[in-house]
mmCIF file of C-alpha atoms and ligand atoms in Angstrom:
data_model
loop_
_atom_site.group_PDB
_atom_site.id
_atom_site.type_symbol
_atom_site.label_atom_id
_atom_site.label_comp_id
_atom_site.label_asym_id
_atom_site.label_seq_id
_atom_site.Cartn_x
_atom_site.Cartn_y
_atom_site.Cartn_z
ATOM 1 C CA MET Y 1 5.884 -18.081 9.375
ATOM 2 C CA TYR Y 2 3.043 -19.032 8.182
ATOM 3 C CA THR Y 3 2.721 -20.322 4.585
ATOM 4 C CA THR Y 4 1.023 -18.218 1.957
ATOM 5 C CA ASP Y 5 -2.233 -19.510 0.383
ATOM 6 C CA LEU Y 6 -3.936 -16.936 -2.008
ATOM 7 C CA SER Y 7 -6.240 -19.532 -3.063
ATOM 8 C CA GLY Y 8 -8.035 -18.190 0.022
ATOM 9 C CA LYS Y 9 -8.026 -21.897 2.006
ATOM 10 C CA LYS Y 10 -6.741 -22.209 5.713
ATOM 11 C CA ALA Y 11 -2.808 -21.734 5.701
ATOM 12 C CA LYS Y 12 -0.684 -24.570 7.523
ATOM 13 C CA PRO Y 13 2.766 -22.967 9.480
ATOM 14 C CA GLU Y 14 5.744 -23.418 8.411
ATOM 15 C CA ALA Y 15 7.773 -26.795 10.199
ATOM 16 C CA ALA Y 16 9.066 -25.678 13.573
ATOM 17 C CA ILE Y 17 11.084 -22.375 13.849
ATOM 18 C CA THR Y 18 14.701 -23.701 14.496
ATOM 19 C CA GLU Y 19 16.243 -20.758 15.342
ATOM 20 C CA ASN Y 20 18.594 -20.649 18.708
ATOM 21 C CA PRO Y 21 15.693 -20.902 21.359
ATOM 22 C CA ALA Y 22 17.223 -18.131 23.435
ATOM 23 C CA LYS Y 23 18.249 -15.631 21.488
ATOM 24 C CA LEU Y 24 13.999 -16.732 19.984
ATOM 25 C CA ALA Y 25 13.282 -15.600 23.697
ATOM 26 C CA ALA Y 26 15.212 -12.231 23.709
ATOM 27 C CA PHE Y 27 14.127 -11.361 20.516
ATOM 28 C CA GLU Y 28 10.139 -11.701 21.476
ATOM 29 C CA ALA Y 29 10.663 -10.322 25.006
ATOM 30 C CA ARG Y 30 11.248 -7.005 23.304
ATOM 31 C CA VAL Y 31 9.085 -7.120 20.809
ATOM 32 C CA ALA Y 32 6.636 -7.820 23.521
ATOM 33 C CA ALA Y 33 8.067 -4.693 25.758
ATOM 34 C CA ASP Y 34 7.440 -2.438 22.682
ATOM 35 C CA GLU Y 35 11.246 -1.868 21.550
ATOM 36 C CA PHE Y 36 12.120 -1.545 17.896
ATOM 37 C CA ILE Y 37 14.446 -4.144 16.589
ATOM 38 C CA GLU Y 38 16.959 -2.395 14.873
ATOM 39 C CA PRO Y 39 18.879 -3.472 11.664
ATOM 40 C CA LYS Y 40 22.022 -4.751 12.963
ATOM 41 C CA ASP Y 41 20.095 -6.503 16.322
ATOM 42 C CA TRP Y 42 19.598 -10.370 16.020
ATOM 43 C CA MET Y 43 16.092 -11.390 14.573
ATOM 44 C CA PRO Y 44 15.066 -15.248 13.222
ATOM 45 C CA GLU Y 45 15.049 -16.029 9.758
ATOM 46 C CA ALA Y 46 10.806 -15.408 8.717
ATOM 47 C CA TYR Y 47 10.792 -11.902 10.434
ATOM 48 C CA ARG Y 48 13.018 -10.832 8.672
ATOM 49 C CA LYS Y 49 11.467 -12.610 5.626
ATOM 50 C CA THR Y 50 8.424 -11.245 6.061
ATOM 51 C CA LEU Y 51 9.774 -7.315 6.209
ATOM 52 C CA ILE Y 52 10.927 -8.067 3.535
ATOM 53 C CA ARG Y 53 7.946 -9.494 1.916
ATOM 54 C CA GLN Y 54 6.076 -6.622 3.424
ATOM 55 C CA ILE Y 55 7.894 -3.942 3.178
ATOM 56 C CA SER Y 56 9.023 -4.348 -0.408
ATOM 57 C CA GLN Y 57 5.377 -5.123 -1.711
ATOM 58 C CA HIS Y 58 4.370 -1.802 -0.222
ATOM 59 C CA ALA Y 59 7.367 -0.033 -1.911
ATOM 60 C CA HIS Y 60 6.110 -1.696 -5.181
ATOM 61 C CA SER Y 61 2.166 -0.226 -4.819
ATOM 62 C CA GLU Y 62 3.809 2.996 -3.688
ATOM 63 C CA ILE Y 63 5.805 3.234 -7.145
ATOM 64 C CA VAL Y 64 3.044 1.655 -9.437
ATOM 65 C CA GLY Y 65 0.465 3.679 -7.473
ATOM 66 C CA MET Y 66 1.903 6.878 -9.411
ATOM 67 C CA LEU Y 67 0.391 5.212 -12.678
ATOM 68 C CA PRO Y 68 -2.909 5.948 -12.443
ATOM 69 C CA GLU Y 69 -2.596 8.918 -11.110
ATOM 70 C CA GLY Y 70 -0.212 10.127 -13.359
ATOM 71 C CA ASN Y 71 -2.184 9.374 -16.404
ATOM 72 C CA TRP Y 72 -4.060 12.895 -15.168
ATOM 73 C CA ILE Y 73 -1.257 14.827 -14.737
ATOM 74 C CA THR Y 74 -1.936 16.238 -18.100
ATOM 75 C CA ARG Y 75 -5.631 16.626 -18.399
ATOM 76 C CA ALA Y 76 -6.545 18.449 -14.606
ATOM 77 C CA PRO Y 77 -9.137 20.617 -15.125
ATOM 78 C CA ASN Y 78 -7.306 23.405 -14.128
ATOM 79 C CA LEU Y 79 -3.287 24.869 -12.928
ATOM 80 C CA ARG Y 80 -4.197 24.460 -9.301
ATOM 81 C CA ARG Y 81 -5.737 20.970 -9.578
ATOM 82 C CA LYS Y 82 -2.285 19.929 -12.335
ATOM 83 C CA ALA Y 83 0.245 21.573 -9.563
ATOM 84 C CA ILE Y 84 -1.259 19.680 -6.810
ATOM 85 C CA LEU Y 85 -1.418 16.147 -8.487
ATOM 86 C CA LEU Y 86 2.064 16.574 -9.942
ATOM 87 C CA ALA Y 87 2.864 17.039 -5.786
ATOM 88 C CA LYS Y 88 1.313 14.188 -5.389
ATOM 89 C CA VAL Y 89 2.537 11.725 -7.571
ATOM 90 C CA GLN Y 90 5.808 12.824 -6.556
ATOM 91 C CA ASP Y 91 5.659 12.612 -3.259
ATOM 92 C CA GLU Y 92 3.999 8.290 -4.286
ATOM 93 C CA ALA Y 93 7.898 8.665 -5.838
ATOM 94 C CA GLY Y 94 9.031 9.458 -2.311
ATOM 95 C CA HIS Y 95 7.330 6.793 0.015
ATOM 96 C CA GLY Y 96 8.297 4.601 -2.204
ATOM 97 C CA LEU Y 97 12.148 5.047 -2.010
ATOM 98 C CA TYR Y 98 11.873 5.137 1.664
ATOM 99 C CA LEU Y 99 10.655 2.028 2.079
ATOM 100 C CA TYR Y 100 13.363 0.712 -0.370
ATOM 101 C CA CYS Y 101 15.913 2.203 1.385
ATOM 102 C CA ALA Y 102 14.093 1.017 4.540
ATOM 103 C CA ALA Y 103 13.625 -3.423 3.067
ATOM 104 C CA GLU Y 104 17.547 -2.779 2.282
ATOM 105 C CA THR Y 105 18.310 -2.967 5.545
ATOM 106 C CA LEU Y 106 17.471 -6.992 5.514
ATOM 107 C CA GLY Y 107 20.232 -7.842 3.231
ATOM 108 C CA VAL Y 108 17.792 -7.923 0.232
ATOM 109 C CA SER Y 109 19.399 -5.366 -2.573
ATOM 110 C CA ARG Y 110 17.480 -2.516 -5.119
ATOM 111 C CA ASP Y 111 18.204 -4.461 -7.745
ATOM 112 C CA GLU Y 112 16.562 -7.752 -6.141
ATOM 113 C CA MET Y 113 13.220 -5.674 -5.527
ATOM 114 C CA THR Y 114 13.126 -4.305 -8.687
ATOM 115 C CA GLU Y 115 13.577 -7.484 -10.868
ATOM 116 C CA ALA Y 116 11.331 -9.204 -8.802
ATOM 117 C CA LEU Y 117 8.740 -6.356 -9.579
ATOM 118 C CA LEU Y 118 9.563 -6.266 -13.559
ATOM 119 C CA SER Y 119 9.108 -9.760 -13.833
ATOM 120 C CA GLY Y 120 5.617 -9.909 -12.553
ATOM 121 C CA LYS Y 121 7.209 -12.098 -9.677
ATOM 122 C CA ALA Y 122 6.864 -9.646 -6.804
ATOM 123 C CA LYS Y 123 3.126 -7.780 -5.889
ATOM 124 C CA TYR Y 124 1.578 -4.751 -5.639
ATOM 125 C CA SER Y 125 -1.685 -3.417 -4.073
ATOM 126 C CA THR Y 126 -4.631 -4.863 -5.949
ATOM 127 C CA ILE Y 127 -6.217 -1.707 -6.164
ATOM 128 C CA PHE Y 128 -3.105 0.173 -8.731
ATOM 129 C CA ASN Y 129 -4.577 -3.052 -11.450
ATOM 130 C CA TYR Y 130 -8.053 -0.755 -11.641
ATOM 131 C CA PRO Y 131 -8.197 1.919 -14.534
ATOM 132 C CA THR Y 132 -8.980 6.161 -13.800
ATOM 133 C CA LEU Y 133 -11.514 6.748 -16.179
ATOM 134 C CA THR Y 134 -12.584 9.800 -15.369
ATOM 135 C CA TRP Y 135 -11.418 13.258 -13.555
ATOM 136 C CA ALA Y 136 -13.547 11.956 -10.396
ATOM 137 C CA ASP Y 137 -11.201 9.020 -10.202
ATOM 138 C CA ILE Y 138 -8.578 10.940 -9.063
ATOM 139 C CA GLY Y 139 -11.138 12.117 -6.343
ATOM 140 C CA ALA Y 140 -12.287 8.889 -5.033
ATOM 141 C CA ILE Y 141 -8.230 7.572 -5.511
ATOM 142 C CA GLY Y 142 -7.400 10.140 -3.086
ATOM 143 C CA TRP Y 143 -10.427 10.118 -0.546
ATOM 144 C CA LEU Y 144 -10.757 6.163 -0.681
ATOM 145 C CA VAL Y 145 -7.355 4.449 -1.814
ATOM 146 C CA ASP Y 146 -5.067 6.931 0.035
ATOM 147 C CA GLY Y 147 -7.676 7.097 3.481
ATOM 148 C CA ALA Y 148 -7.529 3.250 3.294
ATOM 149 C CA ALA Y 149 -3.864 3.743 3.177
ATOM 150 C CA ILE Y 150 -3.960 5.939 6.095
ATOM 151 C CA MET Y 151 -5.779 3.703 8.394
ATOM 152 C CA ASN Y 152 -3.647 0.736 7.751
ATOM 153 C CA GLN Y 153 -0.421 2.617 7.867
ATOM 154 C CA VAL Y 154 -1.198 5.111 10.934
ATOM 155 C CA PRO Y 155 -0.306 2.177 13.138
ATOM 156 C CA LEU Y 156 2.642 0.928 11.221
ATOM 157 C CA GLN Y 157 3.846 4.274 12.445
ATOM 158 C CA ARG Y 158 4.507 1.552 15.857
ATOM 159 C CA THR Y 159 5.683 -1.153 13.994
ATOM 160 C CA SER Y 160 8.481 -3.733 15.235
ATOM 161 C CA TYR Y 161 11.253 -2.942 13.094
ATOM 162 C CA GLY Y 162 12.829 0.882 13.720
ATOM 163 C CA PRO Y 163 13.572 1.753 9.717
ATOM 164 C CA TYR Y 164 9.949 0.819 8.519
ATOM 165 C CA ALA Y 165 8.354 2.037 11.934
ATOM 166 C CA ARG Y 166 10.215 6.011 10.927
ATOM 167 C CA ALA Y 167 9.342 5.818 7.435
ATOM 168 C CA MET Y 168 5.893 5.575 7.723
ATOM 169 C CA VAL Y 169 5.369 8.391 10.212
ATOM 170 C CA ARG Y 170 6.591 10.680 7.354
ATOM 171 C CA ILE Y 171 4.807 8.798 4.732
ATOM 172 C CA CYS Y 172 1.741 9.133 6.993
ATOM 173 C CA LYS Y 173 1.264 12.680 7.208
ATOM 174 C CA GLU Y 174 1.939 13.016 3.195
ATOM 175 C CA GLU Y 175 -0.745 10.945 2.998
ATOM 176 C CA SER Y 176 -3.335 12.714 5.171
ATOM 177 C CA PHE Y 177 -2.438 15.420 2.526
ATOM 178 C CA HIS Y 178 -2.997 13.894 -0.387
ATOM 179 C CA GLN Y 179 -6.772 12.159 1.332
ATOM 180 C CA ARG Y 180 -8.003 15.665 2.135
ATOM 181 C CA GLN Y 181 -7.413 16.737 -1.713
ATOM 182 C CA GLY Y 182 -8.570 14.030 -3.018
ATOM 183 C CA TYR Y 183 -12.200 14.329 -1.045
ATOM 184 C CA GLU Y 184 -11.913 18.202 -1.722
ATOM 185 C CA ILE Y 185 -11.976 16.747 -5.309
ATOM 186 C CA MET Y 186 -14.904 15.027 -4.702
ATOM 187 C CA MET Y 187 -17.112 17.949 -2.795
ATOM 188 C CA HIS Y 188 -16.353 19.987 -5.317
ATOM 189 C CA LEU Y 189 -18.502 17.119 -7.688
ATOM 190 C CA ALA Y 190 -20.910 16.186 -5.792
ATOM 191 C CA ALA Y 191 -22.074 20.178 -5.261
ATOM 192 C CA GLY Y 192 -21.724 20.929 -9.022
ATOM 193 C CA THR Y 193 -23.522 20.189 -12.532
ATOM 194 C CA ASP Y 194 -25.766 17.106 -12.676
ATOM 195 C CA ALA Y 195 -23.184 15.227 -14.988
ATOM 196 C CA GLN Y 196 -20.013 16.334 -12.207
ATOM 197 C CA LYS Y 197 -22.704 14.306 -9.329
ATOM 198 C CA ARG Y 198 -22.990 11.504 -11.652
ATOM 199 C CA MET Y 199 -19.069 11.642 -12.481
ATOM 200 C CA ALA Y 200 -18.211 11.498 -8.606
ATOM 201 C CA GLN Y 201 -21.054 8.758 -7.933
ATOM 202 C CA ASP Y 202 -20.047 6.720 -10.609
ATOM 203 C CA ALA Y 203 -16.554 7.125 -9.677
ATOM 204 C CA LEU Y 204 -17.666 5.689 -5.943
ATOM 205 C CA ASP Y 205 -19.465 3.096 -7.360
ATOM 206 C CA ARG Y 206 -16.119 1.837 -8.895
ATOM 207 C CA TRP Y 207 -13.738 2.201 -6.671
ATOM 208 C CA TRP Y 208 -15.457 1.183 -3.231
ATOM 209 C CA TRP Y 209 -15.445 -2.725 -3.330
ATOM 210 C CA PRO Y 210 -11.395 -2.547 -4.653
ATOM 211 C CA SER Y 211 -10.391 -0.264 -1.402
ATOM 212 C CA LEU Y 212 -11.757 -2.488 0.594
ATOM 213 C CA MET Y 213 -9.875 -5.422 -0.479
ATOM 214 C CA MET Y 214 -6.918 -2.710 -0.223
ATOM 215 C CA PHE Y 215 -6.717 -4.513 3.293
ATOM 216 C CA GLY Y 216 -6.230 -7.889 2.210
ATOM 217 C CA PRO Y 217 -8.126 -11.431 2.946
ATOM 218 C CA PRO Y 218 -10.494 -12.213 5.792
ATOM 219 C CA ASP Y 219 -8.553 -12.822 9.437
ATOM 220 C CA ASP Y 220 -9.224 -16.138 9.394
ATOM 221 C CA LYS Y 221 -7.691 -16.288 5.224
ATOM 222 C CA SER Y 222 -4.810 -14.351 5.954
ATOM 223 C CA PRO Y 223 -2.337 -16.191 7.005
ATOM 224 C CA ASN Y 224 0.468 -13.915 7.777
ATOM 225 C CA THR Y 225 -2.093 -12.268 10.036
ATOM 226 C CA GLU Y 226 -1.440 -14.355 13.148
ATOM 227 C CA GLN Y 227 2.309 -14.356 13.071
ATOM 228 C CA SER Y 228 2.925 -10.241 12.148
ATOM 229 C CA MET Y 229 0.424 -9.823 15.243
ATOM 230 C CA ARG Y 230 2.877 -11.674 17.374
ATOM 231 C CA TRP Y 231 5.498 -10.486 15.858
ATOM 232 C CA ARG Y 232 3.693 -5.968 16.172
ATOM 233 C CA ILE Y 233 4.660 -6.215 12.244
ATOM 234 C CA LYS Y 234 1.227 -5.827 11.938
ATOM 235 C CA ARG Y 235 -0.683 -3.879 15.347
ATOM 236 C CA ASP Y 236 -4.279 -4.480 13.819
ATOM 237 C CA THR Y 237 -5.747 -7.350 11.620
ATOM 238 C CA ASN Y 238 -7.319 -7.121 8.007
ATOM 239 C CA ASP Y 239 -10.861 -7.018 9.316
ATOM 240 C CA GLU Y 240 -10.580 -4.954 12.148
ATOM 241 C CA LEU Y 241 -8.342 -2.158 9.528
ATOM 242 C CA ARG Y 242 -11.209 -2.490 6.951
ATOM 243 C CA GLN Y 243 -14.826 -1.754 10.013
ATOM 244 C CA LYS Y 244 -12.634 1.118 11.275
ATOM 245 C CA PHE Y 245 -12.344 2.566 7.691
ATOM 246 C CA VAL Y 246 -16.045 2.163 6.429
ATOM 247 C CA ASP Y 247 -17.203 3.810 9.693
ATOM 248 C CA ILE Y 248 -15.282 6.411 9.110
ATOM 249 C CA THR Y 249 -15.795 6.785 5.190
ATOM 250 C CA ALA Y 250 -19.815 6.128 4.937
ATOM 251 C CA PRO Y 251 -20.729 9.293 7.084
ATOM 252 C CA GLN Y 252 -17.695 11.736 4.789
ATOM 253 C CA ALA Y 253 -20.321 10.143 1.261
ATOM 254 C CA GLU Y 254 -23.192 11.369 2.879
ATOM 255 C CA ALA Y 255 -22.071 14.453 4.025
ATOM 256 C CA ILE Y 256 -21.600 14.973 0.425
ATOM 257 C CA GLY Y 257 -24.784 13.737 -0.911
ATOM 258 C CA LEU Y 258 -23.161 10.815 -2.264
ATOM 259 C CA SER Y 259 -24.447 7.070 -2.030
ATOM 260 C CA VAL Y 260 -21.989 3.959 -1.033
ATOM 261 C CA PRO Y 261 -22.749 1.110 -3.383
ATOM 262 C CA ASP Y 262 -23.880 -1.544 -0.822
ATOM 263 C CA PRO Y 263 -27.546 -2.128 0.075
ATOM 264 C CA ALA Y 264 -26.453 -4.137 2.817
ATOM 265 C CA LEU Y 265 -24.897 -0.607 4.869
ATOM 266 C CA LYS Y 266 -25.820 0.067 8.037
ATOM 267 C CA TRP Y 267 -25.588 1.480 11.072
ATOM 268 C CA ASN Y 268 -25.295 -1.473 13.937
ATOM 269 C CA GLU Y 269 -26.018 0.731 17.161
ATOM 270 C CA THR Y 270 -25.303 -2.646 19.216
ATOM 271 C CA ARG Y 271 -22.150 -2.890 17.701
ATOM 272 C CA GLY Y 272 -21.725 0.824 17.607
ATOM 273 C CA ALA Y 273 -20.001 -0.114 14.021
ATOM 274 C CA TYR Y 274 -21.561 -0.431 10.022
ATOM 275 C CA ASP Y 275 -22.368 -3.720 9.257
ATOM 276 C CA PHE Y 276 -21.887 -3.945 5.191
ATOM 277 C CA GLY Y 277 -22.293 -6.076 2.487
ATOM 278 C CA ASP Y 278 -19.837 -9.273 1.452
ATOM 279 C CA VAL Y 279 -16.620 -8.276 -0.592
ATOM 280 C CA ASP Y 280 -16.086 -10.380 -4.034
ATOM 281 C CA TRP Y 281 -13.102 -11.784 -2.533
ATOM 282 C CA GLU Y 282 -13.153 -13.781 -5.907
ATOM 283 C CA GLU Y 283 -12.427 -10.993 -7.684
ATOM 284 C CA PHE Y 284 -9.680 -9.975 -5.335
ATOM 285 C CA TYR Y 285 -7.568 -13.348 -5.619
ATOM 286 C CA ALA Y 286 -7.921 -12.642 -9.530
ATOM 287 C CA VAL Y 287 -6.635 -9.171 -9.481
ATOM 288 C CA VAL Y 288 -3.706 -10.699 -6.838
ATOM 289 C CA ARG Y 289 -3.039 -13.277 -9.345
ATOM 290 C CA GLY Y 290 -1.991 -10.905 -12.008
ATOM 291 C CA GLU Y 291 -5.523 -10.878 -14.075
ATOM 292 C CA GLY Y 292 -6.382 -7.120 -12.607
ATOM 293 C CA PRO Y 293 -8.035 -5.245 -15.688
ATOM 294 C CA VAL Y 294 -5.335 -2.789 -16.507
ATOM 295 C CA ALA Y 295 -2.428 -5.805 -14.627
ATOM 296 C CA LYS Y 296 -0.627 -6.194 -17.639
ATOM 297 C CA GLU Y 297 -0.343 -1.988 -18.910
ATOM 298 C CA ARG Y 298 1.232 -1.323 -15.430
ATOM 299 C CA ASN Y 299 3.403 -3.957 -15.687
ATOM 300 C CA GLN Y 300 4.329 -2.851 -19.405
ATOM 301 C CA ALA Y 301 4.764 0.883 -17.948
ATOM 302 C CA ARG Y 302 6.951 -0.058 -15.421
ATOM 303 C CA VAL Y 303 9.342 -2.358 -17.994
ATOM 304 C CA LYS Y 304 9.658 0.811 -20.111
ATOM 305 C CA ALA Y 305 10.285 3.694 -17.297
ATOM 306 C CA TRP Y 306 13.047 0.836 -16.161
ATOM 307 C CA GLU Y 307 14.273 0.432 -20.058
ATOM 308 C CA ASN Y 308 13.784 4.190 -20.690
ATOM 309 C CA GLY Y 309 15.967 5.494 -17.430
ATOM 310 C CA ALA Y 310 19.279 3.006 -18.392
ATOM 311 C CA TRP Y 311 21.210 6.094 -19.804
ATOM 312 C CA VAL Y 312 20.654 7.595 -16.349
ATOM 313 C CA ARG Y 313 22.154 4.416 -14.555
ATOM 314 C CA GLU Y 314 25.160 4.589 -16.951
ATOM 315 C CA ALA Y 315 25.659 7.946 -16.722
ATOM 316 C CA ALA Y 316 25.198 7.848 -12.706
ATOM 317 C CA ARG Y 317 28.067 4.807 -13.054
ATOM 318 C CA VAL Y 318 30.110 6.411 -15.172
ATOM 319 C CA HIS Y 319 30.488 9.403 -13.221
ATOM 320 C CA ALA Y 320 30.899 7.960 -10.396
ATOM 321 C CA GLU Y 321 33.770 6.185 -12.063
ATOM 322 C CA LYS Y 322 35.748 9.114 -12.744
ATOM 323 C CA ARG Y 323 35.080 10.517 -9.407
ATOM 324 C CA ALA Y 324 36.550 7.297 -8.212
ATOM 325 C CA ASN Y 325 39.828 7.250 -10.641
ATOM 326 C CA ALA Y 326 39.871 11.253 -10.042
ATOM 327 C CA LYS Y 327 40.244 10.372 -6.326
ATOM 328 C CA ILE Y 328 43.033 7.834 -6.543
ATOM 329 C CA ALA Y 329 44.827 10.556 -8.953
ATOM 330 C CA ALA Y 330 45.042 13.090 -6.111
ATOM 331 C CA GLU Y 331 46.490 10.566 -3.587
HETATM 332 N N1 LIG C 401 -3.314 -6.786 -2.910
HETATM 333 O O1 LIG C 401 -1.842 -12.767 4.718
HETATM 334 P P1 LIG C 401 -2.316 -11.651 4.624
HETATM 335 C C1 LIG C 401 -0.377 3.212 -1.088
HETATM 336 C C2 LIG C 401 -1.712 -10.803 -0.369
HETATM 337 S S1 LIG C 401 -0.028 1.997 -1.056
HETATM 338 C C3 LIG C 401 -1.963 -7.869 -3.518
HETATM 339 O O2 LIG C 401 -3.270 -10.645 4.744
HETATM 340 P P2 LIG C 401 -0.318 -9.640 5.110
HETATM 341 C C4 LIG C 401 -0.973 4.122 -2.044
HETATM 342 C C5 LIG C 401 -0.826 -10.553 0.385
HETATM 343 O O3 LIG C 401 0.679 -10.365 0.206
HETATM 344 C C6 LIG C 401 -0.777 0.901 -0.448
HETATM 345 N N2 LIG C 401 -1.848 -8.184 -2.508
HETATM 346 O O4 LIG C 401 -1.231 -10.729 3.966
HETATM 347 C C7 LIG C 401 0.188 4.622 -2.993
HETATM 348 C C8 LIG C 401 0.067 -12.335 1.030
HETATM 349 O O5 LIG C 401 0.544 -12.547 -0.032
HETATM 350 P P3 LIG C 401 1.593 -13.539 -0.258
HETATM 351 C C9 LIG C 401 0.197 -0.203 -0.225
HETATM 352 C C10 LIG C 401 -2.354 -8.644 -1.016
HETATM 353 O O6 LIG C 401 0.822 -9.301 4.536
HETATM 354 C C11 LIG C 401 0.006 5.769 -4.005
HETATM 355 C C12 LIG C 401 -2.000 -12.810 0.942
HETATM 356 O O7 LIG C 401 -2.186 -11.850 0.463
HETATM 357 N N3 LIG C 401 0.107 -0.676 1.405
HETATM 358 O O8 LIG C 401 -1.182 3.253 -0.063
HETATM 359 O O9 LIG C 401 -0.188 -10.305 6.419
HETATM 360 C C13 LIG C 401 -1.372 6.322 -4.017
HETATM 361 C C14 LIG C 401 -2.062 -12.851 1.764
HETATM 362 O O10 LIG C 401 -2.873 -12.052 2.660
HETATM 363 C C15 LIG C 401 -3.646 -7.514 -0.722
HETATM 364 C C16 LIG C 401 0.900 -1.218 2.013
HETATM 365 O O11 LIG C 401 1.420 -2.165 1.358
HETATM 366 C C17 LIG C 401 -3.825 -6.469 -1.793
HETATM 367 N N4 LIG C 401 -4.880 -5.776 -1.195
HETATM 368 O O12 LIG C 401 -1.577 -8.812 4.893
HETATM 369 C C18 LIG C 401 -2.389 5.992 -3.045
HETATM 370 C C19 LIG C 401 0.951 -1.762 3.883
HETATM 371 N N5 LIG C 401 -4.187 -7.933 0.449
HETATM 372 O O13 LIG C 401 2.866 -11.643 0.023
HETATM 373 C C20 LIG C 401 -1.836 5.119 -2.437
HETATM 374 C C21 LIG C 401 1.470 -2.377 4.002
HETATM 375 C C22 LIG C 401 -2.730 -8.912 0.808
HETATM 376 O O14 LIG C 401 2.029 -13.498 1.357
HETATM 377 N N6 LIG C 401 1.164 -3.887 3.786
HETATM 378 N N7 LIG C 401 -2.192 -9.654 -0.324
HETATM 379 O O15 LIG C 401 2.317 -13.440 -1.044
HETATM 380 C C23 LIG C 401 0.599 -4.177 4.931
HETATM 381 O O16 LIG C 401 0.099 -3.992 5.640
HETATM 382 C C24 LIG C 401 0.265 -5.695 4.325
HETATM 383 O O17 LIG C 401 0.823 -6.250 3.804
HETATM 384 C C25 LIG C 401 -1.462 -6.507 4.080
HETATM 385 C C26 LIG C 401 -1.521 -7.957 3.503
HETATM 386 C C27 LIG C 401 -2.830 -5.593 4.708
HETATM 387 C C28 LIG C 401 -1.849 -5.569 2.330
#
């Protein structure tokens, strides 16, 4: 395992792994043979920890990701859009739950993960610390944010940990629908009045660069990539996925008459890929440190939801207790 260094400096490997070498070799051979590792199988401690970190962050992203869109459910422009958005936000709650369950199989409790999120100790995707200012932002989120998520998550269906891989299969099917509903909103706006087209362009201008940041730091500044690739937790590097995303999304923008806000974006015939400009990594690291434009509001909303849900948890606990007592009395 590699130590995490959010300053962007090159990270150093942790102290040598002290696991049993024979078990470690057998584990690595299974991973190399593309076998799934299951919860009861032996696994190195660093593998378990990395998975808990990545899966719980992913789960938190789904849950916090409901907030920017939930904000627009009551303001969607018509009933059809409202029903679709409601369904999408519900899907995200479901994704969070599958992922929390997958993380629990590694020995961390749901309460521990929730505590880490609410206290601000746990990370979630930087993208959700930006505000949704107009209806076009809902289109941009579906198109770009879910589009980036699909790019990252399709390969995770083949991640080496079985419960994570299986959760990703269903999540990816739903993400495809999310991406299309977002692009469809953008298509309509881009083909609408001048004001609607401007709104769509403004949303693309604000969400483009944060979407590129979703893939994480550049490979040479990513402390976790090398080990995670070796253990087939990650199947592609951050830069590989970012490039694929640009290659697929740039022509989609052009097809609906919108411009990607990057003067350096240019098709490179030799590479068979788009060249594109530099991401502002200072901004990325600041958002990761909790300095994103609406980071405080996101945390407050989650804390409030947790506090407001106290009576539900209490009612469920009392109900379970009553049932258990009734069962004992009947025996
Ligand atoms: N935001 O070594 P690296 C969604 C952190 S939700 C915040 O490259 P790794 C959706 C990283 O955690 C989308 N932090 O790390 C929901 C690490 O810090 P720690 C979420 C970031 O893990 C609702 C440090 O930077 N998807 O789809 O190898 C509505 C160094 O990075 C970010 C997932 O979570 C970031 N953007 O690679 C719509 C996918 N990037 O933890 C859509 C699963 C990096 O060592 N996760 N960091 O303290 C992954 O694939 C990987 O964890 C990442 C990062 C590619 C994100």
